[in-house]
Coordinates of C-alpha atoms in Angstrom, one line a residue:
X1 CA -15.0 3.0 -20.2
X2 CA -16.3 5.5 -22.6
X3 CA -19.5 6.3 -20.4
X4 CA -17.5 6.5 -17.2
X5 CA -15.4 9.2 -18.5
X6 CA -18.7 10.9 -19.9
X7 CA -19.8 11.2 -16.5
X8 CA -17.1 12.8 -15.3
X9 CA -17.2 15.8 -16.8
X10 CA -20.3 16.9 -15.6
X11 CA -19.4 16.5 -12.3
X12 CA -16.2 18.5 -12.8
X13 CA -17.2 21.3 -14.7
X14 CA -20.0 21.3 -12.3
X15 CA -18.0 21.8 -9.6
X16 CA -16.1 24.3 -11.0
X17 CA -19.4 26.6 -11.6
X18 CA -20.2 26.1 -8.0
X19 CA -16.9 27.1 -6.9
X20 CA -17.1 30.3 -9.1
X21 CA -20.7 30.9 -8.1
X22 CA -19.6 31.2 -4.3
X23 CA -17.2 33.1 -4.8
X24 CA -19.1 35.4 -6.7
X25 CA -21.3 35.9 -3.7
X26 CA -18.7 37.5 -1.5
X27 CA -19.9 41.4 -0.7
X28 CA -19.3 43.5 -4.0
X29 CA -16.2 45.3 -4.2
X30 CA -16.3 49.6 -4.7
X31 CA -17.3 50.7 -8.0
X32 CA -14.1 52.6 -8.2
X33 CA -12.0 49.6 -8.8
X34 CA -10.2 49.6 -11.4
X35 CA -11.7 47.3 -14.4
X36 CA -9.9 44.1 -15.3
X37 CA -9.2 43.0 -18.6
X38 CA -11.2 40.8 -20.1
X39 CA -9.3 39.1 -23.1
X40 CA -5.6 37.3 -23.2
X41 CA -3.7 35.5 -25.3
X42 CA -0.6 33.4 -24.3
X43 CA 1.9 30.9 -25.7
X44 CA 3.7 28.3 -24.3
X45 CA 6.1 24.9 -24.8
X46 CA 7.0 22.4 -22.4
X47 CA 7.3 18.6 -22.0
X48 CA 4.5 15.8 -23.0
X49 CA 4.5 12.3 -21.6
X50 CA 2.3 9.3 -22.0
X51 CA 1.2 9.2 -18.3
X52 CA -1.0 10.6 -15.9
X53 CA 1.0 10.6 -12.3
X54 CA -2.5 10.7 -10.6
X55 CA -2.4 6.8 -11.0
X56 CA -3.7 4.6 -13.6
X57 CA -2.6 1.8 -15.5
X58 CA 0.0 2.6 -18.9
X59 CA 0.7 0.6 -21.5
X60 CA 4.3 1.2 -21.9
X61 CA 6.4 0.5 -18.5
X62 CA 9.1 3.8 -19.9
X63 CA 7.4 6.9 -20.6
X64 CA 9.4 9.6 -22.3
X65 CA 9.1 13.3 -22.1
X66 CA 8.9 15.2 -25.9
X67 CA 8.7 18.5 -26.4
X68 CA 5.5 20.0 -26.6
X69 CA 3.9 23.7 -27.4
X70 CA 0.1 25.0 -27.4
X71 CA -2.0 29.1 -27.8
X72 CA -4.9 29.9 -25.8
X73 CA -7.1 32.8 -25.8
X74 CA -9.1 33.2 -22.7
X75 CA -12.0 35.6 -22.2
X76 CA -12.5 36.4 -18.2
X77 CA -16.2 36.9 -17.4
X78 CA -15.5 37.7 -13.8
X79 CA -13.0 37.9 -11.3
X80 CA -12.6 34.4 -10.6
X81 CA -14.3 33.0 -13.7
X82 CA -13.2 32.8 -16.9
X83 CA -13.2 30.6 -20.3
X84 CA -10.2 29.7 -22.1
X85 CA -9.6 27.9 -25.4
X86 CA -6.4 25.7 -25.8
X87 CA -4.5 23.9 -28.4
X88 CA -1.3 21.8 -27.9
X89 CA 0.8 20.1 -30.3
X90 CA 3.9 17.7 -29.9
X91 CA 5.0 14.5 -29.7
X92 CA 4.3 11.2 -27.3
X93 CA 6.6 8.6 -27.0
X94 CA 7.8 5.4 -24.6
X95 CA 9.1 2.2 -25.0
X96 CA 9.6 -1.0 -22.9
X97 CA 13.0 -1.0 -22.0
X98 CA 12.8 -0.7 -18.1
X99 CA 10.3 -3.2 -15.7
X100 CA 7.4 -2.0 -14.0
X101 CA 7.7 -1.4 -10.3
X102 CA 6.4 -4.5 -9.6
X103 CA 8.5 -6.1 -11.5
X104 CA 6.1 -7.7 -14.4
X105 CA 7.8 -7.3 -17.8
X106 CA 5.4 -6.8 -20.5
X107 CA 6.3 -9.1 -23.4
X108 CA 4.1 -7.2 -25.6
X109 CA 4.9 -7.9 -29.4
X110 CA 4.9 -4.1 -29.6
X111 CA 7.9 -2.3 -28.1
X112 CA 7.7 0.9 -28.9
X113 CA 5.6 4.0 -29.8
X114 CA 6.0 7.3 -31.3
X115 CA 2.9 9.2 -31.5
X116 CA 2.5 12.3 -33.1
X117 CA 0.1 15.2 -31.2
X118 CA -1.1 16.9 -34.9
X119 CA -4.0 19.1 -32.9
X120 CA -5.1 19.2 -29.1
X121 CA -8.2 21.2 -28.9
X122 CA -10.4 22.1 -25.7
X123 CA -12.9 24.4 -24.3
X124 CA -11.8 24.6 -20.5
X125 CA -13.5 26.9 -17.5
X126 CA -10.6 28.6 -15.2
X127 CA -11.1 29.5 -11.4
X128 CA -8.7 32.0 -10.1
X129 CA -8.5 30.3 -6.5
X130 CA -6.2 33.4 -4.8
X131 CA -3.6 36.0 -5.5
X132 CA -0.3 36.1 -3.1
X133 CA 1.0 39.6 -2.9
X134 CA 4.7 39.7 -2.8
X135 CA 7.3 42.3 -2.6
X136 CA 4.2 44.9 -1.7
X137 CA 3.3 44.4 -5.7
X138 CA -0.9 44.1 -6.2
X139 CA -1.6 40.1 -7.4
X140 CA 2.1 39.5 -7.9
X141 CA 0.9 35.0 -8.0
X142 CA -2.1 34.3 -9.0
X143 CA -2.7 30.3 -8.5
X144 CA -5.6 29.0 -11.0
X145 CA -7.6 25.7 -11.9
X146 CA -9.2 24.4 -15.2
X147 CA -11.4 21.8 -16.3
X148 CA -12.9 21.1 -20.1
X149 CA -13.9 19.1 -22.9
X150 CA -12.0 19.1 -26.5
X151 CA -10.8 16.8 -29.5
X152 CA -7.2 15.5 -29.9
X153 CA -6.2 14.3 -33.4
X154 CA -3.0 11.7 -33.3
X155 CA -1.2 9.4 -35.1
X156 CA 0.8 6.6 -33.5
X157 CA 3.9 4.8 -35.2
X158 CA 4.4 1.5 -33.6
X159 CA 7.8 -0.3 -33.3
X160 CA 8.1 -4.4 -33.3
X161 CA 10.6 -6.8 -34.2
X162 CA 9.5 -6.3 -38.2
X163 CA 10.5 -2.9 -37.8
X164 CA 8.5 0.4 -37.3
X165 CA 5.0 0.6 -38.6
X166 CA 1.8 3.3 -39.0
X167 CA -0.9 2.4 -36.8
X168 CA -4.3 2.4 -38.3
X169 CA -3.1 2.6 -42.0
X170 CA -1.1 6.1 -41.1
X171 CA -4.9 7.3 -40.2
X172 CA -5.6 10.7 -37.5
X173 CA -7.2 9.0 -34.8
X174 CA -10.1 11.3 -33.1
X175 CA -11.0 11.4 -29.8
X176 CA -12.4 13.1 -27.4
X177 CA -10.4 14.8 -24.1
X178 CA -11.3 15.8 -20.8
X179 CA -7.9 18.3 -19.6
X180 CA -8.0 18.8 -16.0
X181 CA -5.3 20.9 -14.6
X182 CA -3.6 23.9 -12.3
X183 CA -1.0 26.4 -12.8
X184 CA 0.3 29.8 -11.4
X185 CA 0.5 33.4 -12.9
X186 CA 3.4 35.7 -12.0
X187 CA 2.8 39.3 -12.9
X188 CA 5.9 41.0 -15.0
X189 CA 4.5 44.5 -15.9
X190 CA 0.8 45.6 -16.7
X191 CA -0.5 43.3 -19.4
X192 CA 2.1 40.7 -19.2
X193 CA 2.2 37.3 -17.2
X194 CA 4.8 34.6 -16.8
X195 CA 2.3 31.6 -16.6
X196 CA 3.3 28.5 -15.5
X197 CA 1.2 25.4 -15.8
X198 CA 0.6 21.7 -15.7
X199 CA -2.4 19.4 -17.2
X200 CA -3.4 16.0 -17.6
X201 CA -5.5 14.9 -20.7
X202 CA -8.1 11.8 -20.1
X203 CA -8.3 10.2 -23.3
X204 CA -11.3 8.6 -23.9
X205 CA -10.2 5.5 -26.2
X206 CA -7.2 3.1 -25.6
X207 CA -5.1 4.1 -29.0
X208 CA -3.0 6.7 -28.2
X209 CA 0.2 4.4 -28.3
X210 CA -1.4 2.9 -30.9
X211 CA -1.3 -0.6 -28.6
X212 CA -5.2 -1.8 -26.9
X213 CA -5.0 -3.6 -24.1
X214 CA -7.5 -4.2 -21.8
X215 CA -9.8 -0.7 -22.9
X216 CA -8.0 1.5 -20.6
X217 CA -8.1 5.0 -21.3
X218 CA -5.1 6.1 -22.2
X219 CA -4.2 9.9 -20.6
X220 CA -1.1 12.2 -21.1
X221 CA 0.1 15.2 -19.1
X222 CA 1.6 18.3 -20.9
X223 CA 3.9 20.4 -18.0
X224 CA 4.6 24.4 -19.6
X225 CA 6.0 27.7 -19.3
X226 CA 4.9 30.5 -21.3
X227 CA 3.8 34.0 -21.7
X228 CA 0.1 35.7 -21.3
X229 CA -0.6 38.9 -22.8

C-alpha cells in the first residue's frame, strides 16, 4: 500500500506543474498591469471526519464530524501558480453504532475511536483554475486546486468492552500525507479574502483509528471557512 500511494504523488503534482506550465504560455499580459501580491496568510476552522467521500473502504461504519482549525502561508510565484504551506489540528472520531450500507455489521472487538490531530503539516502547489467576475467587481471568485506532500502526528484512543484505552502506549504516530483538494476565494476588500475550502488527506498507514485491518490506508477530509490576508 505504502508504494502505491508513493506513486501517486508524482503523478499529481506532476500534473499540476503541467497545468500551470500551460497556462503560463498564454500571450503575456501589458506591463502596465498592476502587480499581484505575492505573500498571504489565512486562518481557518471547520469540520474533520474519518472518511474520504471519493470512495474507499473505512474502518468504522459511523464517521463523526469534530471540529477542526489550521494556518497557511502561501507565496504566489505566478498568476496561476503558487505554493502554500498548511497545518491543521483537531480531532477524528467514529464509532460502530449504525450498519454499513450493505448491511455487514462489523463485530470488531474495538468499537470506538477518538483520535487526536496534534499537528497536520504539508507543502501543497495551488492552481488558480479561473476568476468569475460578479457584480462588475475584478476577480470577485476565484476557484483553486492543491495537491502536496506533509507529516500528520496523531494519537488514537480506542474504546472496547474493557473500557477506553491509548493506542500504541499513548505514542504520536507519524506518518506521512498526501492532501489533495479544491476551494473558492471571494474577494471582500483589497488584501482580504473569504476562502472557502475542502480537502482530503491520504494517509499512508492503516492506524489512524488506532484499529488495522486489512492495510488499508486510512484518509480523512477537513471541510473549512476562513480568512486570507
Amino acid at each position: 500500500m505504502k508504494s502505491n500511494l508513493f506513486k501517486s504523488l508524482p503523478v499529481v503534482l506532476a500534473g499540476l506543474l503541467v497545468g500551470s506550465a500551460a497556462m503560463a504560455q498564454e500571450p503575456a499580459a501589458p506591463t502596465t498591469t498592476t502587480p499581484f501580491r505575492t505573500w498571504s496568510i489565512g486562518v481557518n476552522a471547520g469540520g474533520l471526519t474519518p472518511l474520504s467521500p471519493l470512495g474507499g473502504r473505512n474502518d468504522f461504519s459511523n464517521n463523526k464530524t469534530s471540529f477542526g482549525y489550521g494556518l497557511y502561508v502561501k507565496k504566489q510565484l505566478t498568476n496561476y501558480f503558487s505554493l502554500r504551506l498548511d497545518g491543521v489540528m483537531g480531532k477524528l472520531k467514529g464509532d460502530n453504532t449504525e450498519a454499513y450500507d450493505s448491511g455487514f455489521t462489523n463485530t470488531s472487538t474495538v468499537s470506538a475511536f477518538d483520535t487526536k490531530l496534534n499537528y497536520s503539516a504539508s507543502l501543497n502547489a495551488v492552481i488558480n483554475m479561473f476568476n468569475i467576475d460578479m457584480f462588475r467587481k475584478e476577480n470577485a471568485v476565484q476557484l483553486y486546486a492543491s495537491a502536496g506532500a506533509g507529516l500528520a502526528g496523531y494519537k488514537p484512543t480506542i474504546t472496547t468492552a474493557g473500557g477506553a484505552t491509548a493506542y500504541a502506549g499513548g505514542k504520536t504516530i507519524s506518518e506521512l500525507i498526501i492532501p489533495v483538494g479544491v476551494g473558492a476565494k471571494f474577494k471582500v476588500s483589497d488584501g482580504v479574502n473569504i476562502d472557502l475550502g475542502w480537502t482530503i488527506n491520504y494517509v499512508d498507514g492503516d492506524n489512524l483509528d488506532g484499529l488495522y485491518k486489512n492495510g488499508n490506508n486510512d484518509k480523512y477530509n477537513y471541510a473549512y471557512a476562513g480568512l486570507e490576508f
